[in-house]
Each structure stands twice: as structure tokens, then as C-alpha cells.
Short mmCIF file of C-alpha atoms and ligand atoms in Angstrom, two decimals:
data_model
loop_
_atom_site.label_atom_id
_atom_site.label_comp_id
_atom_site.label_asym_id
_atom_site.label_seq_id
_atom_site.Cartn_x
_atom_site.Cartn_y
_atom_site.Cartn_z
CA MET N 1 190.23 -36.20 -256.73
CA ALA N 2 192.04 -33.19 -256.76
CA ASN N 3 190.06 -30.07 -255.56
CA LYS N 4 189.12 -28.47 -257.94
CA ALA N 5 190.57 -24.48 -258.56
CA PRO N 6 187.55 -21.85 -257.23
CA LEU N 7 185.97 -20.37 -260.34
CA ARG N 8 186.79 -16.71 -261.27
CA ILE N 9 184.52 -14.18 -261.31
CA THR N 10 184.17 -11.36 -263.75
CA VAL N 11 182.12 -7.98 -263.44
CA ILE N 12 181.19 -6.53 -266.47
CA GLY N 13 179.91 -2.52 -265.81
CA THR N 14 180.74 -1.18 -262.61
CA GLY N 15 177.41 1.19 -261.99
CA TYR N 16 175.86 0.65 -259.15
CA LEU N 17 174.90 -2.79 -259.33
CA GLY N 18 178.33 -4.13 -261.05
CA ALA N 19 179.92 -2.09 -258.51
CA THR N 20 178.23 -3.53 -255.75
CA HIS N 21 178.32 -7.67 -257.37
CA ALA N 22 181.98 -7.25 -257.79
CA ALA N 23 183.00 -6.53 -253.90
CA ALA N 24 180.34 -8.85 -253.00
CA MET N 25 181.60 -11.41 -255.28
CA ALA N 26 185.56 -11.16 -253.58
CA GLU N 27 183.79 -10.97 -250.13
CA LEU N 28 182.01 -14.27 -250.44
CA GLY N 29 185.98 -15.53 -251.69
CA PHE N 30 186.19 -15.48 -255.35
CA ASP N 31 189.22 -13.96 -257.60
CA VAL N 32 187.35 -10.97 -259.26
CA LEU N 33 187.92 -8.92 -261.82
CA GLY N 34 185.56 -6.04 -262.92
CA LEU N 35 185.43 -3.95 -265.95
CA ASP N 36 183.89 -0.45 -267.48
CA ILE N 37 184.79 1.12 -270.26
CA SER N 38 185.17 4.22 -268.42
CA ALA N 39 188.86 4.33 -267.34
CA GLU N 40 188.02 7.34 -264.75
CA LYS N 41 185.48 4.65 -262.95
CA VAL N 42 188.30 2.05 -262.57
CA ALA N 43 190.73 4.54 -261.30
CA LEU N 44 187.90 5.37 -258.58
CA LEU N 45 186.97 2.21 -258.18
CA GLU N 46 191.09 0.93 -257.73
CA ARG N 47 191.07 3.71 -255.04
CA GLY N 48 188.13 2.11 -253.07
CA GLU N 49 185.63 4.65 -254.15
CA THR N 50 182.35 4.74 -255.73
CA PRO N 51 180.71 7.42 -257.98
CA MET N 52 177.52 7.08 -256.01
CA TYR N 53 176.41 7.12 -252.16
CA GLU N 54 175.71 3.55 -250.89
CA PRO N 55 176.09 2.50 -247.48
CA GLY N 56 179.02 -0.03 -246.89
CA LEU N 57 179.99 -0.30 -250.10
CA GLU N 58 183.24 2.30 -250.10
CA GLU N 59 184.39 -0.03 -247.10
CA LEU N 60 183.82 -3.39 -248.86
CA LEU N 61 185.57 -2.14 -251.88
CA ARG N 62 188.68 -1.33 -249.82
CA LYS N 63 188.39 -4.91 -248.30
CA HIS N 64 188.97 -6.62 -251.04
CA VAL N 65 190.81 -4.08 -253.96
CA ALA N 66 193.90 -4.82 -254.16
CA GLY N 67 196.30 -2.85 -253.48
CA HIS N 68 194.73 -1.06 -249.90
CA GLU N 69 196.24 -2.11 -246.39
CA GLY N 70 194.72 -5.62 -245.48
CA SER N 71 192.75 -6.56 -248.73
CA SER N 72 192.37 -9.64 -249.75
CA GLY N 73 193.74 -8.48 -253.08
CA ARG N 74 190.76 -10.50 -254.82
CA LEU N 75 189.67 -7.91 -256.51
CA ARG N 76 190.85 -6.26 -259.38
CA PHE N 77 189.44 -3.87 -261.95
CA THR N 78 190.24 -3.33 -265.78
CA THR N 79 188.73 -1.94 -269.18
CA SER N 80 190.39 -4.47 -271.48
CA TYR N 81 187.83 -7.27 -272.88
CA GLU N 82 190.18 -9.14 -273.40
CA GLU N 83 191.62 -9.82 -270.24
CA VAL N 84 187.99 -10.62 -268.79
CA GLY N 85 187.76 -13.21 -271.35
CA GLU N 86 190.88 -14.73 -270.30
CA PHE N 87 190.33 -14.54 -266.70
CA GLY N 88 186.88 -15.44 -266.04
CA ASP N 89 185.02 -18.42 -265.84
CA VAL N 90 182.01 -16.80 -264.62
CA HIS N 91 181.06 -13.57 -266.66
CA PHE N 92 177.80 -10.88 -264.94
CA VAL N 93 176.81 -8.69 -267.40
CA CYS N 94 175.14 -5.50 -264.33
CA VAL N 95 175.53 -2.88 -267.46
CA ASN N 96 172.29 -0.86 -267.22
CA THR N 97 169.19 -0.54 -269.41
CA PRO N 98 167.77 2.86 -268.92
CA GLN N 99 164.36 4.06 -270.97
CA LYS N 100 165.03 5.00 -274.33
CA HIS N 101 164.55 8.22 -275.06
CA GLY N 102 161.34 9.42 -276.47
CA GLU N 103 159.67 5.66 -275.79
CA TYR N 104 158.67 3.51 -273.07
CA ALA N 105 160.87 0.78 -274.05
CA CYS N 106 164.00 0.12 -272.61
CA ASP N 107 167.42 0.82 -274.19
CA MET N 108 169.65 -2.13 -274.44
CA SER N 109 172.52 -0.94 -276.56
CA TYR N 110 174.88 -1.55 -273.65
CA VAL N 111 173.88 -5.25 -272.60
CA ASP N 112 173.73 -5.61 -276.49
CA SER N 113 177.14 -4.25 -276.65
CA ALA N 114 178.78 -5.89 -273.82
CA ILE N 115 177.98 -9.14 -274.93
CA ASP N 116 179.67 -8.93 -278.57
CA ALA N 117 182.56 -7.57 -277.06
CA LEU N 118 182.62 -9.89 -274.99
CA ALA N 119 182.34 -12.47 -276.47
CA VAL N 120 184.93 -12.23 -279.07
CA HIS N 121 187.25 -12.90 -276.17
CA LEU N 122 185.62 -15.97 -275.17
CA HIS N 123 188.06 -18.63 -276.19
CA ARG N 124 188.05 -21.40 -273.44
CA PRO N 125 184.11 -22.63 -271.72
CA ALA N 126 182.06 -20.06 -269.87
CA LEU N 127 178.91 -18.98 -268.19
CA VAL N 128 177.84 -15.64 -268.89
CA VAL N 129 175.42 -14.33 -266.82
CA GLY N 130 172.78 -11.64 -267.00
CA LYS N 131 171.87 -9.57 -264.33
CA SER N 132 170.76 -6.80 -266.07
CA THR N 133 166.94 -5.91 -266.71
CA VAL N 134 165.61 -6.79 -269.25
CA PRO N 135 163.19 -7.49 -272.12
CA VAL N 136 161.84 -11.16 -271.55
CA GLY N 137 162.71 -13.08 -275.06
CA SER N 138 165.91 -10.77 -274.70
CA ALA N 139 168.26 -14.00 -272.97
CA ALA N 140 167.32 -16.08 -275.66
CA ARG N 141 168.32 -13.60 -278.24
CA LEU N 142 171.53 -12.70 -276.65
CA ALA N 143 172.40 -16.79 -276.08
CA ALA N 144 172.26 -17.21 -279.39
CA ARG N 145 174.12 -14.35 -280.36
CA LEU N 146 177.03 -15.53 -278.04
CA ALA N 147 176.88 -18.45 -279.12
CA GLU N 148 177.82 -17.39 -282.77
CA LEU N 149 180.56 -14.76 -281.51
CA ALA N 150 182.40 -16.54 -279.53
CA PRO N 151 185.28 -19.17 -280.84
CA VAL N 152 184.33 -21.53 -278.12
CA GLY N 153 180.75 -21.51 -279.82
CA GLU N 154 177.98 -23.56 -277.70
CA GLU N 155 180.89 -23.67 -274.66
CA ALA N 156 179.91 -20.12 -274.06
CA GLU N 157 177.02 -20.76 -272.04
CA LEU N 158 174.37 -18.40 -270.80
CA ALA N 159 171.97 -17.69 -267.56
CA TRP N 160 170.16 -15.36 -266.12
CA ASN N 161 170.04 -13.93 -262.69
CA PRO N 162 167.57 -10.67 -261.96
CA GLU N 163 168.74 -8.66 -259.35
CA PHE N 164 166.24 -7.99 -256.38
CA LEU N 165 169.25 -5.19 -254.61
CA ARG N 166 167.39 -1.55 -253.08
CA GLU N 167 169.82 1.03 -252.66
CA GLY N 168 170.68 2.19 -249.71
CA PHE N 169 170.83 -1.96 -249.13
CA ALA N 170 172.74 -3.31 -252.04
CA VAL N 171 175.35 -4.92 -249.78
CA GLN N 172 172.98 -6.50 -247.10
CA ASP N 173 170.71 -7.42 -251.02
CA THR N 174 173.51 -8.96 -252.41
CA LEU N 175 175.36 -11.14 -249.94
CA HIS N 176 171.98 -11.99 -248.11
CA PRO N 177 169.73 -12.45 -250.77
CA ASP N 178 166.23 -13.21 -249.71
CA ARG N 179 165.75 -15.18 -253.17
CA ILE N 180 167.97 -16.60 -255.41
CA VAL N 181 166.22 -16.62 -259.12
CA VAL N 182 168.56 -18.70 -262.45
CA GLY N 183 167.39 -19.11 -265.55
CA VAL N 184 169.43 -21.57 -267.11
CA ARG N 185 169.17 -23.91 -270.15
CA SER N 186 171.54 -26.75 -268.61
CA GLU N 187 172.23 -28.87 -266.00
CA ARG N 188 176.15 -27.05 -265.21
CA ALA N 189 175.18 -23.79 -265.75
CA GLU N 190 172.68 -24.23 -262.67
CA GLN N 191 175.83 -26.30 -261.29
CA GLN N 192 178.20 -23.07 -261.98
CA LEU N 193 175.44 -20.39 -260.00
CA ARG N 194 175.03 -23.22 -257.32
CA GLU N 195 178.60 -22.86 -256.60
CA VAL N 196 179.00 -19.11 -256.98
CA TYR N 197 175.98 -18.57 -254.70
CA ALA N 198 176.79 -21.63 -252.15
CA LYS N 199 177.20 -19.20 -248.91
CA PRO N 200 174.08 -17.96 -249.71
CA LEU N 201 172.50 -20.91 -250.05
CA ALA N 202 174.20 -22.49 -247.15
CA GLU N 203 172.37 -19.39 -245.39
CA GLY N 204 168.67 -20.61 -246.48
CA SER N 205 168.37 -17.90 -249.44
CA PRO N 206 165.84 -20.18 -251.70
CA PHE N 207 167.11 -20.85 -254.99
CA VAL N 208 164.54 -20.71 -258.00
CA VAL N 209 165.39 -22.46 -260.83
CA THR N 210 163.87 -21.87 -264.35
CA ASP N 211 163.68 -20.41 -267.85
CA PHE N 212 164.99 -17.88 -269.64
CA PRO N 213 161.30 -16.09 -269.84
CA THR N 214 160.04 -16.70 -266.59
CA SER N 215 163.66 -15.62 -264.88
CA GLU N 216 163.24 -12.22 -266.79
CA LEU N 217 159.63 -11.84 -265.89
CA VAL N 218 160.69 -12.35 -262.02
CA LYS N 219 161.97 -9.24 -262.52
CA THR N 220 159.85 -6.46 -264.36
CA SER N 221 156.79 -8.64 -262.38
CA ALA N 222 158.28 -8.11 -258.64
CA ASN N 223 158.75 -4.52 -258.98
CA SER N 224 155.10 -4.13 -261.19
CA PHE N 225 154.10 -5.42 -257.79
CA LEU N 226 155.52 -3.25 -255.72
CA ALA N 227 154.63 -0.29 -257.67
CA THR N 228 151.87 -1.18 -257.95
CA LYS N 229 151.29 -1.98 -254.29
CA ILE N 230 152.38 1.77 -253.84
CA SER N 231 150.08 3.07 -256.09
CA PHE N 232 147.46 1.78 -254.65
CA ILE N 233 148.09 3.20 -251.20
CA ASN N 234 148.53 6.91 -253.18
CA ALA N 235 145.03 5.68 -254.73
CA MET N 236 143.42 5.60 -251.37
CA ALA N 237 145.18 9.00 -250.12
CA GLU N 238 143.18 10.62 -252.80
CA VAL N 239 140.06 9.28 -251.96
CA CYS N 240 140.90 10.24 -248.48
CA GLU N 241 141.60 14.13 -249.13
CA ALA N 242 138.10 13.51 -250.53
CA ALA N 243 136.62 11.76 -247.77
CA ASP N 244 138.23 13.23 -245.07
CA GLY N 245 140.14 10.69 -244.70
CA ASP N 246 143.54 9.18 -242.82
CA VAL N 247 145.56 7.43 -245.21
CA ALA N 248 148.55 6.42 -242.92
CA LYS N 249 145.67 4.82 -240.20
CA LEU N 250 144.12 3.10 -243.32
CA ALA N 251 147.56 1.92 -244.50
CA GLU N 252 148.58 1.00 -240.50
CA ALA N 253 144.76 -1.27 -240.18
CA ILE N 254 145.31 -3.05 -243.74
CA GLY N 255 148.95 -3.88 -242.92
CA TYR N 256 147.70 -5.58 -239.95
CA ASP N 257 146.08 -8.53 -242.80
CA ASP N 258 149.34 -9.99 -243.59
CA ARG N 259 148.00 -11.46 -247.02
CA ILE N 260 148.18 -7.54 -247.50
CA GLY N 261 151.25 -7.03 -245.33
CA LYS N 262 152.16 -3.38 -244.09
CA LYS N 263 155.49 -2.83 -246.25
CA PHE N 264 155.42 -1.00 -249.82
CA LEU N 265 152.02 0.59 -247.94
CA ARG N 266 153.36 3.94 -247.40
CA SER N 267 151.26 6.80 -249.15
CA GLY N 268 153.37 10.15 -250.04
CA ILE N 269 154.19 11.98 -253.43
CA GLY N 270 155.13 8.28 -255.39
CA PHE N 271 157.69 6.41 -256.23
CA GLY N 272 160.79 7.39 -258.36
CA GLY N 273 164.72 6.52 -259.26
CA GLY N 274 166.00 4.36 -262.01
CA CYS N 275 164.11 1.37 -261.93
CA LEU N 276 160.25 1.34 -260.61
CA PRO N 277 159.80 4.19 -263.08
CA LYS N 278 161.10 3.07 -266.20
CA ASP N 279 160.47 -1.09 -265.48
CA ILE N 280 157.10 -0.49 -265.93
CA ARG N 281 157.08 1.84 -268.94
CA ALA N 282 159.56 -0.82 -270.67
CA PHE N 283 157.35 -3.68 -269.40
CA MET N 284 154.27 -2.31 -270.80
CA ALA N 285 156.02 -1.74 -274.40
CA ARG N 286 156.99 -5.36 -274.45
CA ALA N 287 154.02 -6.65 -273.65
CA GLY N 288 152.72 -4.24 -276.37
CA GLU N 289 154.98 -5.84 -278.96
CA LEU N 290 154.06 -9.20 -277.45
CA GLY N 291 150.75 -9.14 -278.53
CA ALA N 292 149.59 -8.91 -274.90
CA SER N 293 149.33 -6.17 -273.94
CA GLU N 294 145.50 -5.40 -272.33
CA ALA N 295 147.46 -7.68 -269.86
CA LEU N 296 149.43 -4.70 -268.26
CA THR N 297 147.21 -1.66 -269.48
CA PHE N 298 146.63 -1.62 -265.36
CA LEU N 299 150.55 -0.62 -265.21
CA ARG N 300 149.51 2.79 -267.21
CA GLU N 301 147.25 3.63 -264.30
CA VAL N 302 149.87 2.82 -261.61
CA ASP N 303 152.17 4.90 -263.79
CA SER N 304 149.34 8.21 -263.82
CA ILE N 305 148.37 7.56 -260.83
CA ASN N 306 151.88 8.08 -259.02
CA MET N 307 152.75 11.31 -261.57
CA ARG N 308 149.55 12.83 -259.97
CA ARG N 309 150.57 12.30 -256.83
CA ARG N 310 153.61 15.30 -257.43
CA ALA N 311 150.81 17.18 -259.46
CA HIS N 312 148.86 16.58 -256.23
CA MET N 313 151.80 17.98 -253.90
CA VAL N 314 152.49 21.22 -256.07
CA GLU N 315 148.90 21.85 -255.58
CA LEU N 316 147.81 21.02 -251.85
CA THR N 317 151.43 24.06 -251.52
CA ARG N 318 149.86 26.32 -253.58
CA GLN N 319 147.20 26.05 -251.52
CA ALA N 320 148.82 26.32 -248.46
CA LEU N 321 149.83 29.99 -249.61
CA GLY N 322 146.53 31.18 -250.62
CA GLY N 323 146.29 30.21 -253.87
CA THR N 324 149.21 31.22 -255.77
CA LEU N 325 153.09 30.42 -255.62
CA LEU N 326 154.47 33.82 -256.90
CA GLY N 327 157.65 35.19 -255.37
CA THR N 328 156.73 33.38 -252.28
CA ARG N 329 159.72 31.57 -250.87
CA ILE N 330 159.87 27.48 -249.96
CA GLY N 331 161.87 25.30 -248.40
CA VAL N 332 162.75 21.98 -249.15
CA LEU N 333 163.81 18.90 -247.45
CA GLY N 334 164.84 15.98 -249.54
CA ALA N 335 165.82 15.69 -253.46
CA THR N 336 166.78 12.16 -253.51
CA PHE N 337 163.77 9.79 -254.84
CA LYS N 338 164.75 7.75 -251.54
CA PRO N 339 166.41 8.25 -248.37
CA ASP N 340 170.37 6.56 -247.75
CA SER N 341 170.80 7.23 -251.26
CA ASP N 342 172.27 9.74 -253.42
CA ASP N 343 170.03 9.32 -256.70
CA VAL N 344 168.18 11.74 -258.30
CA ARG N 345 166.82 10.21 -261.16
CA ASP N 346 162.94 10.66 -261.69
CA SER N 347 163.18 11.94 -258.00
CA PRO N 348 159.79 12.71 -257.03
CA ALA N 349 161.01 15.75 -254.22
CA LEU N 350 163.25 17.39 -256.95
CA ASN N 351 160.52 17.26 -259.69
CA VAL N 352 157.92 18.69 -257.09
CA ALA N 353 160.72 21.00 -255.82
CA GLY N 354 161.43 21.95 -259.92
CA GLN N 355 157.38 23.07 -260.76
CA LEU N 356 157.33 24.77 -257.95
CA HIS N 357 160.52 26.63 -258.94
CA LEU N 358 159.25 27.05 -262.88
CA GLN N 359 155.92 28.37 -261.28
CA GLY N 360 157.34 30.84 -259.41
CA ALA N 361 158.23 30.39 -255.78
CA GLN N 362 161.71 30.93 -254.84
CA VAL N 363 162.61 27.21 -253.91
CA THR N 364 165.61 26.96 -251.58
CA VAL N 365 166.76 22.83 -250.75
CA TYR N 366 168.73 21.00 -248.40
CA ASP N 367 169.47 16.74 -249.13
CA PRO N 368 171.68 14.79 -246.95
CA LYS N 369 173.96 13.31 -249.70
CA GLY N 370 171.69 14.66 -252.85
CA MET N 371 173.13 18.26 -253.28
CA GLU N 372 175.67 17.60 -255.74
CA ASN N 373 174.14 15.68 -257.75
CA ALA N 374 170.21 17.05 -257.67
CA ARG N 375 172.36 20.89 -258.34
CA ALA N 376 173.94 19.21 -262.01
CA ILE N 377 170.62 18.30 -263.04
CA PHE N 378 168.59 21.37 -261.70
CA PRO N 379 171.28 23.91 -261.36
CA THR N 380 168.42 27.02 -260.95
CA LEU N 381 166.78 26.04 -257.65
CA GLY N 382 168.21 27.59 -254.38
CA TYR N 383 170.75 25.24 -252.44
CA ALA N 384 171.41 25.35 -248.89
CA PRO N 385 173.72 23.67 -246.51
CA SER N 386 171.59 22.78 -243.54
CA ALA N 387 167.98 22.09 -242.76
CA VAL N 388 167.64 25.15 -241.02
CA GLU N 389 168.93 27.46 -243.46
CA ALA N 390 167.17 25.58 -246.64
CA VAL N 391 164.11 26.61 -244.48
CA ARG N 392 165.30 30.20 -243.00
CA GLY N 393 162.79 32.96 -244.61
CA ALA N 394 160.10 30.26 -245.81
CA ASP N 395 156.31 30.42 -245.86
CA VAL N 396 155.68 27.02 -246.31
CA VAL N 397 158.54 24.07 -245.48
CA LEU N 398 157.78 20.95 -247.66
CA HIS N 399 158.98 17.49 -246.46
CA LEU N 400 159.81 15.23 -249.45
CA THR N 401 162.45 12.65 -248.84
CA GLU N 402 161.88 10.87 -245.52
CA TRP N 403 165.52 10.97 -244.27
CA ARG N 404 165.84 10.22 -240.72
CA GLU N 405 167.64 13.45 -239.82
CA PHE N 406 164.77 15.28 -240.73
CA GLN N 407 162.54 12.62 -238.57
CA GLN N 408 165.03 14.09 -235.98
CA LEU N 409 164.72 18.09 -236.26
CA ASP N 410 163.77 19.81 -233.66
CA PRO N 411 160.46 22.15 -235.23
CA ALA N 412 161.39 24.59 -232.14
CA VAL N 413 164.39 25.44 -234.00
CA LEU N 414 163.24 25.40 -237.20
CA GLY N 415 160.38 27.83 -236.44
CA GLU N 416 163.20 30.14 -235.19
CA ALA N 417 164.07 30.14 -239.22
CA VAL N 418 160.93 30.71 -240.77
CA ALA N 419 158.78 33.10 -241.80
CA VAL N 420 155.80 31.35 -241.20
CA ARG N 421 155.10 27.81 -239.04
CA ARG N 422 154.06 25.80 -241.64
CA LEU N 423 154.46 22.00 -243.01
CA LEU N 424 153.48 19.84 -245.54
CA ASP N 425 154.80 16.79 -245.13
CA GLY N 426 154.83 14.73 -248.70
CA ARG N 427 156.24 11.61 -247.23
CA ASN N 428 153.63 10.91 -243.88
CA THR N 429 156.54 10.19 -241.64
CA LEU N 430 157.05 13.50 -239.36
CA ASP N 431 154.72 13.25 -236.32
CA PRO N 432 152.56 16.11 -236.61
CA ALA N 433 151.29 16.19 -232.72
CA LEU N 434 155.95 17.36 -232.25
CA TRP N 435 155.11 19.78 -234.66
CA ARG N 436 151.83 21.69 -233.42
CA LYS N 437 153.35 22.00 -229.86
CA GLU N 438 155.18 24.37 -231.52
CA ASN N 439 152.68 26.31 -233.34
CA TRP N 440 153.34 24.85 -236.71
CA THR N 441 150.61 24.58 -238.91
CA PHE N 442 150.64 20.64 -240.31
CA ARG N 443 149.36 19.30 -243.22
CA ALA N 444 150.15 15.89 -244.29
CA LEU N 445 149.15 14.46 -248.67
CA GLY N 446 146.74 12.27 -248.07
CA ARG N 447 145.87 12.78 -244.20
CA PRO N 448 143.50 16.60 -244.50
CA THR N 449 142.20 15.90 -240.55
CA ALA N 450 145.24 14.45 -239.40
C1 UGA Q 501 163.62 -1.17 -256.42
C2 UGA Q 501 162.88 -2.79 -255.86
O1 UGA Q 501 162.63 -1.94 -254.17
C3 UGA Q 501 164.50 -3.61 -256.00
O2 UGA Q 501 163.61 -4.90 -255.11
C4 UGA Q 501 164.44 -3.57 -256.86
O3 UGA Q 501 166.29 -4.53 -257.15
C5 UGA Q 501 165.42 -2.27 -257.76
O4 UGA Q 501 163.75 -1.47 -258.01
C6 UGA Q 501 165.97 -2.60 -258.95
O5 UGA Q 501 164.97 -2.92 -259.95
O6 UGA Q 501 167.22 -2.90 -259.23
P1 UGA Q 501 164.90 0.74 -255.76
O7 UGA Q 501 164.62 1.69 -257.04
O8 UGA Q 501 166.14 0.55 -254.94
O9 UGA Q 501 164.56 -0.39 -255.58
O10 UGA Q 501 164.00 1.93 -254.94
P2 UGA Q 501 162.99 1.54 -253.30
O11 UGA Q 501 162.94 0.65 -251.89
O12 UGA Q 501 161.76 -0.26 -254.37
O13 UGA Q 501 161.67 2.30 -253.61
C7 UGA Q 501 161.41 2.77 -254.95
C8 UGA Q 501 160.39 4.25 -254.64
O14 UGA Q 501 159.21 4.09 -253.79
C9 UGA Q 501 161.14 5.38 -253.84
O15 UGA Q 501 160.97 6.73 -254.12
C10 UGA Q 501 160.69 5.36 -252.53
O16 UGA Q 501 160.24 6.67 -251.90
C11 UGA Q 501 159.08 5.07 -252.89
N1 UGA Q 501 158.19 4.18 -252.08
C12 UGA Q 501 158.40 2.99 -251.62
C13 UGA Q 501 157.36 4.36 -251.70
O17 UGA Q 501 156.30 5.57 -252.08
N2 UGA Q 501 156.16 3.90 -250.74
C14 UGA Q 501 156.54 3.08 -250.10
O18 UGA Q 501 156.08 2.49 -249.22
C15 UGA Q 501 157.90 2.18 -250.15
#
């Protein structure tokens, strides 16, 4: 029997998830065509550049995008659905599903329009694979829509394959996933996905085959669990504040129990970003529609604990400054929602900086990668080109995103720049002893006595 031609893959939506997925598919050896409705984004990706900062991604793009010296030439981009429909055997849908304005539910309009636009160009059998995070029930609805609109009818099949990549580790997580979950309705769909993921499967990535609703739920429940774990430790931080305990020690001690584990037990100003906050809210909204809202009422508490962290940080700062923020100078280290990312979406750090500014403090922010994005959404804050410049003349310094660069700061050098050697650690990753040695007053959230 002649060798079967390798599958040809398309990736629809080249944001953070899609750009990484497209480059990773090319790395796995496939010919890949990425689509975005934005011609500028396509032009950027063709130059081997990305609109966001993600370690290793630009290198991987340049390794595969056609036209770059020494590239494999396996990766191309387009704005044409017609071209995508003609080219692909397997089409990954990677568009985003943001929170709806003024509602908890997620906005499905990008997914819906991607499926509609693609379907009409499917003239031969194809597998359409959703990767976006969607409310449970979407895959079943979209499968029917696809078969109805596609010229090839039922031969245009849908599968759901949620994505678990983390910003900052996107390339690694995509090439070496800790699990591959597929919601499928046929043997053929399962086999095609096994073919797509043959390399990670050979490396030992577990492959979980399930139905549509379970595959959709896996994603939202995983993010809900992670959010719950963070809010749990942050609730303990509140109790530690009241009882003179130390939440960092507490997390260390309970983390040694491997049923609990130490990951995602870092207490601080809480979680943010484009995923956890909106995913738990969309999950609650969907459960409500399904008549199961009671099952998820705890997520409301998880959300409130998380949002309270930001207010606690503001209050701790006010206390440290003797009861008022008016006219004070505050140096803020960090703006992104986590290190190794330039993403400031729903960033706790930027939210705290903004609240302090709105309450009368003069706030100057420095972040290694997030300055441009922060300035775009909060132009009225002060921005400085380095940590030392951000804290110059400050009455208090706030550590709000745990970049490695901040752990390596020299307390003596910063001490020369500030007006008062006073540091508040909102991420519990700085070493109090180091700062106190240089005569800093050091206070960390959830560690009143540490
Ligand atoms: C999250 C999930 O971790 C991924 O598995 C998932 O694929 C992704 O969402 C998604 O839905 O696409 P991400 O948003 O990149 O990934 O960020 P995380 O690493 O989960 O961090 C989220 C937030 O929690 C950050 O603000 C971080 O600072 C905070 N966090 C994390 C804590 O406050 N404490 C911790 O112990 C861990």
C-alpha cells in the first residue's frame, strides 16, 4: 500500500493560542496554513514576529515560516477562508472567547463566525477541531451547524480538543502537553487526532478520549480548580493576617502533603489574566443556564476572595503610609498578570497601581515586558524605564509581579534611590532577610510578622 500523504493542517485565529499552535504543528512536521482576519497580524507573523511576548515563539516561527533563511517553509499565513478550506484536512479553531461586556457569560461570536466562514468552503471531507474555551454544549451545536453549512455535509466533522497551555510556557506546553484531551463522535476523528499528535503521544503524553460535553468541561473545570487553589491559599492569608500567622510557611507546610501539593499555593494579590477570571465566570453563567448553578456557587466565593486581594493590597499600602495615600509617591514593580508575559489583561498588579493612583498617590510603574500594554490601558500612571527609576523618591515600593529580575534587585542600590526604605511584597517571593539587612521595613501580604 502506498504511503498516505501527511495531513495538512490549518489554524484559524492566530492570537496567543493559534500562533503557538500553528508554529508547534509545523515543528511536529506538518504543512500548516494559519488564518487571521487581520491582514496586519498576518504580515507580522510572516515576518516571524508576534504581537505578544512569549519566550521561544518568534524563534519557532522563524524556523518554519516560508521565506526565512534556513526555514523549513512548512508554515504560511493567509486571510482567505477559501484557501484554508481547500488546503486543510484538519482545521483547528483557536479564536478567543472573551467575557461578554457587562455579563458573566463568554462571547461566542468569534467562534461562531469562524465556523460559519470555514464551513461554506469545505468541499471535501475535513475534521474541524475546536480548541477555544467554550461553554459546555457548544460543540454539539457547532457540529450541527458545520454539517448544515458545509457543501460536503456530514463529511465535515467536528471534534473538541481543549488547550491547557500557560502563558510564558506556551511553546513547551504545546510541544510536550501533559495530556491531550479529545471530544470525538467517531473512530475516524480519534484516529486523525492520534496522527496529529503522534509525536507527543510517542513521548508518553496521556490521550484522553471522551464525548463533546466532557471535553469542554475538562477545560473549565481545570481552570476552576486552579483558581480555587489560589483563592484557598489567599483565604488562608486573610486568616494569617488576623491571627499573626505566616501564609508562606503555611503553604510550604501543607504543600509537603503530596495529596495537596505545593503548586498553585503561592499567596499574593491573586490571579488575573485572560483565562482564569473569565473562565470561572463563564462557567457559573453556563451552569445557571443548565439549572445547575448551585453546584458552582463556591466559584462566586473564589472570585470574591480573589478580587479582595487587590483591595487588601491597597489598604496595606495606605496603612504603611500612615493612613493616607494623598500626595504620597509609590514605586510599583510589575504590571503584567504574571512574569514572562507582556499580558496586562485583568492584571492584579496594574489594577492595584491604578487604584492607588485614583486615590491620590503618585504612582510610577516599571515592568520588564509589559510597559507598552500597561500604558495603553492606563496612560495616566507614571512609567519609568527601570526598577531604580520607578522607585526614585518613593515613600513605599510595591512588588506586584514576581519577575526574576525583581528577586535579583540589590536592596542597597534601591535604598539609595527611594525617599523611605519601605517595601511591600504582594507576591511573597522576595526574601525579607535580604532587605532588612539593608535597613528596609519589609511587609508581605499574609505575613504580618514575617
Ligand atoms: C491558565 C492555566 O494555568 C492554563 O492551564 C490554561 O490553559 C490557561 O489559563 C488558559 O485557559 O488558556 P495562564 O492564564 O497563562 O494559564 O496563567 P497561570 O499560570 O494559570 O496564572 C494565572 C494567575 O494566577 C496569574 O495572575 C498568577 O500570578 C496567579 N497565581 C498562580 C497565583 O496568584 N498563585 C499561584 O500559586 C499561581
